[in-house]
PDB file of C-alpha atoms in Angstrom:
ATOM      1  CA  UNK A 200       4.127 -32.215 110.982  1.00 76.00           C
ATOM      2  CA  UNK A 201       2.482 -35.501 112.399  1.00 80.00           C
ATOM      3  CA  UNK A 202       5.726 -37.111 110.886  1.00 86.00           C
ATOM      4  CA  UNK A 203       7.849 -34.968 112.840  1.00 81.00           C
ATOM      5  CA  UNK A 204       6.017 -35.064 116.497  1.00 79.00           C
ATOM      6  CA  UNK A 205       5.504 -38.402 115.311  1.00 81.00           C
ATOM      7  CA  UNK A 206       8.946 -39.796 115.883  1.00 82.00           C
ATOM      8  CA  UNK A 207       9.424 -37.200 117.909  1.00 78.00           C
ATOM      9  CA  UNK A 208       7.224 -38.630 120.596  1.00 75.00           C
ATOM     10  CA  UNK A 209       8.038 -42.328 120.178  1.00 77.00           C
ATOM     11  CA  UNK A 210      11.666 -41.688 120.450  1.00 77.00           C
ATOM     12  CA  UNK A 211      11.971 -39.481 123.436  1.00 72.00           C
ATOM     13  CA  UNK A 212       8.564 -37.623 125.053  1.00 70.00           C
ATOM     14  CA  UNK A 213      10.397 -35.506 126.941  1.00 69.00           C
ATOM     15  CA  UNK A 214      11.353 -33.349 124.117  1.00 68.00           C
ATOM     16  CA  UNK A 215       7.643 -32.325 123.406  1.00 66.00           C
ATOM     17  CA  UNK A 216       7.679 -31.367 127.019  1.00 67.00           C
ATOM     18  CA  UNK A 217       6.110 -34.227 127.862  1.00 69.00           C
ATOM     19  CA  UNK A 218       6.785 -37.226 130.418  1.00 70.00           C
ATOM     20  CA  UNK A 219       4.722 -38.738 133.818  1.00 73.00           C
ATOM     21  CA  UNK A 220       4.715 -42.099 135.385  1.00 78.00           C
ATOM     22  CA  UNK A 221       6.388 -45.253 133.464  1.00 78.00           C
ATOM     23  CA  UNK A 222       3.062 -46.441 132.018  1.00 82.00           C
ATOM     24  CA  UNK A 223       1.871 -42.665 130.958  1.00 79.00           C
ATOM     25  CA  UNK A 224       5.843 -42.162 128.232  1.00 77.00           C
ATOM     26  CA  UNK A 225       4.719 -45.811 126.319  1.00 80.00           C
ATOM     27  CA  UNK A 226       1.099 -44.338 125.941  1.00 83.00           C
ATOM     28  CA  UNK A 227       3.060 -40.554 124.045  1.00 82.00           C
ATOM     29  CA  UNK A 228       5.153 -43.653 122.473  1.00 83.00           C
ATOM     30  CA  UNK A 229       2.081 -45.383 121.475  1.00 88.00           C
ATOM     31  CA  UNK A 230      -0.168 -42.008 120.489  1.00 88.00           C
ATOM     32  CA  UNK A 231       2.448 -41.118 118.853  1.00 87.00           C
ATOM     33  CA  UNK A 232       3.269 -44.130 116.690  1.00 89.00           C
ATOM     34  CA  UNK A 233      -0.065 -43.727 115.527  1.00 92.00           C
ATOM     35  CA  UNK A 234       0.602 -40.274 114.841  1.00 91.00           C
ATOM     36  CA  UNK A 235       3.467 -40.674 112.396  1.00 92.00           C
ATOM     37  CA  UNK A 236       0.811 -43.659 110.768  1.00 93.00           C
ATOM     38  CA  UNK A 237      -0.740 -41.190 110.082  1.00 94.00           C
ATOM     39  CA  UNK A 238       1.261 -38.886 108.275  1.00 93.00           C
ATOM     40  CA  UNK A 239       3.434 -40.501 106.800  1.00 94.00           C
ATOM     41  CA  UNK A 240      -0.095 -42.378 105.258  1.00 95.00           C
ATOM     42  CA  UNK A 241      -1.513 -39.331 104.486  1.00 93.00           C
ATOM     43  CA  UNK A 242       2.912 -38.767 102.056  1.00 93.00           C
ATOM     44  CA  UNK A 243       1.418 -41.147 100.229  1.00 94.00           C
ATOM     45  CA  UNK A 244      -1.756 -39.627  99.221  1.00 93.00           C
ATOM     46  CA  UNK A 245       1.049 -37.112  97.018  1.00 92.00           C
ATOM     47  CA  UNK A 246       1.431 -38.873  93.819  1.00 89.00           C
ATOM     48  CA  UNK A 247      -2.302 -38.752  92.222  1.00 91.00           C
ATOM     49  CA  UNK A 248      -3.596 -36.603  95.372  1.00 91.00           C
ATOM     50  CA  UNK A 249      -6.882 -36.093  93.617  1.00 90.00           C
ATOM     51  CA  UNK A 250      -7.726 -39.366  93.265  1.00 93.00           C
ATOM     52  CA  UNK A 251      -7.296 -40.656  97.385  1.00 93.00           C
ATOM     53  CA  UNK A 252      -9.771 -39.374  98.189  1.00 94.00           C
ATOM     54  CA  UNK A 253     -11.331 -41.583 100.337  1.00 95.00           C
ATOM     55  CA  UNK A 254      -7.826 -42.460 101.928  1.00 95.00           C
ATOM     56  CA  UNK A 255      -7.558 -38.487 102.827  1.00 95.00           C
ATOM     57  CA  UNK A 256     -10.753 -38.955 104.628  1.00 96.00           C
ATOM     58  CA  UNK A 257     -10.349 -41.398 106.695  1.00 96.00           C
ATOM     59  CA  UNK A 258      -7.379 -39.440 107.889  1.00 96.00           C
ATOM     60  CA  UNK A 259      -8.829 -36.764 108.419  1.00 96.00           C
ATOM     61  CA  UNK A 260     -11.281 -38.220 110.244  1.00 96.00           C
ATOM     62  CA  UNK A 261      -8.766 -39.007 112.220  1.00 96.00           C
ATOM     63  CA  UNK A 262      -7.272 -36.394 113.121  1.00 95.00           C
ATOM     64  CA  UNK A 263      -9.835 -34.760 113.441  1.00 97.00           C
ATOM     65  CA  UNK A 264     -11.264 -37.199 115.839  1.00 96.00           C
ATOM     66  CA  UNK A 265      -8.043 -36.281 117.737  1.00 94.00           C
ATOM     67  CA  UNK A 266      -8.667 -32.516 117.918  1.00 95.00           C
ATOM     68  CA  UNK A 267     -11.421 -32.790 119.428  1.00 96.00           C
ATOM     69  CA  UNK A 268     -11.333 -34.364 122.003  1.00 95.00           C
ATOM     70  CA  UNK A 269      -8.112 -31.810 122.782  1.00 93.00           C
ATOM     71  CA  UNK A 270     -10.068 -29.554 122.356  1.00 96.00           C
ATOM     72  CA  UNK A 271     -12.850 -30.174 125.033  1.00 96.00           C
ATOM     73  CA  UNK A 272      -9.572 -31.748 127.829  1.00 95.00           C
ATOM     74  CA  UNK A 273      -7.784 -29.123 126.857  1.00 96.00           C
ATOM     75  CA  UNK A 274     -11.210 -26.911 127.788  1.00 97.00           C
ATOM     76  CA  UNK A 275     -11.732 -29.331 130.826  1.00 96.00           C
ATOM     77  CA  UNK A 276      -8.414 -28.839 132.349  1.00 95.00           C
ATOM     78  CA  UNK A 277      -8.104 -24.458 131.164  1.00 96.00           C
ATOM     79  CA  UNK A 278      -4.708 -25.495 129.521  1.00 94.00           C
ATOM     80  CA  UNK A 279      -4.508 -23.154 126.215  1.00 97.00           C
ATOM     81  CA  UNK A 280      -0.807 -23.263 126.122  1.00 93.00           C
ATOM     82  CA  UNK A 281       1.510 -23.297 122.812  1.00 92.00           C
ATOM     83  CA  UNK A 282       1.926 -26.581 122.952  1.00 86.00           C
ATOM     84  CA  UNK A 283      -1.926 -27.179 123.524  1.00 92.00           C
ATOM     85  CA  UNK A 284      -3.282 -23.924 121.381  1.00 96.00           C
ATOM     86  CA  UNK A 285      -0.874 -25.108 117.909  1.00 93.00           C
ATOM     87  CA  UNK A 286      -1.983 -28.623 117.352  1.00 92.00           C
ATOM     88  CA  UNK A 287      -5.466 -28.131 117.179  1.00 95.00           C
ATOM     89  CA  UNK A 288      -5.246 -25.424 115.048  1.00 96.00           C
ATOM     90  CA  UNK A 289      -3.427 -28.259 113.035  1.00 94.00           C
ATOM     91  CA  UNK A 290      -6.237 -31.009 113.897  1.00 95.00           C
ATOM     92  CA  UNK A 291      -9.773 -28.304 113.616  1.00 97.00           C
ATOM     93  CA  UNK A 292      -8.499 -26.272 110.527  1.00 97.00           C
ATOM     94  CA  UNK A 293      -5.411 -27.210 107.926  1.00 96.00           C
ATOM     95  CA  UNK A 294      -6.464 -30.590 108.088  1.00 95.00           C
ATOM     96  CA  UNK A 295      -9.899 -30.407 107.315  1.00 97.00           C
ATOM     97  CA  UNK A 296      -9.137 -27.150 104.843  1.00 97.00           C
ATOM     98  CA  UNK A 297      -6.743 -29.463 103.098  1.00 95.00           C
ATOM     99  CA  UNK A 298      -8.919 -32.351 102.366  1.00 96.00           C
ATOM    100  CA  UNK A 299     -11.580 -29.335 100.769  1.00 96.00           C
ATOM    101  CA  UNK A 300      -9.257 -28.476  98.883  1.00 95.00           C
ATOM    102  CA  UNK A 301      -8.504 -31.587  98.105  1.00 94.00           C
ATOM    103  CA  UNK A 302     -12.576 -32.423  96.926  1.00 94.00           C
ATOM    104  CA  UNK A 303     -12.394 -29.657  95.099  1.00 93.00           C
ATOM    105  CA  UNK A 304      -8.844 -30.931  93.254  1.00 90.00           C
ATOM    106  CA  UNK A 305     -10.903 -34.123  92.961  1.00 90.00           C
ATOM    107  CA  UNK A 306     -13.444 -32.850  91.091  1.00 89.00           C
ATOM    108  CA  UNK A 307     -11.754 -30.238  89.027  1.00 81.00           C
ATOM    109  CA  UNK A 308     -12.749 -27.667  90.364  1.00 61.00           C
TER     110      UNK A 308
END
């Protein structure tokens, strides 16, 4: 998900229903590039994921912090569309669950 959304947001934010003034669009492209980088870094843990605890912990931390920022903003603005709730589920649910799964793997449980 982060790789696909990162590519779309970096190349054409309009495809993700993200638009605005030019400076807003360039900021969206930058953040999308960061998302792409996080996704690629996560993919790099796939070989021998049980040994990549530190890297996956850092990436999970970054995603959860971003998700919390999205949650606070969504609550403040009252915006609960699928374009907001879907990423929140990934950022605050799926990503931490994958981290917990990796931790179990790393301990040999």
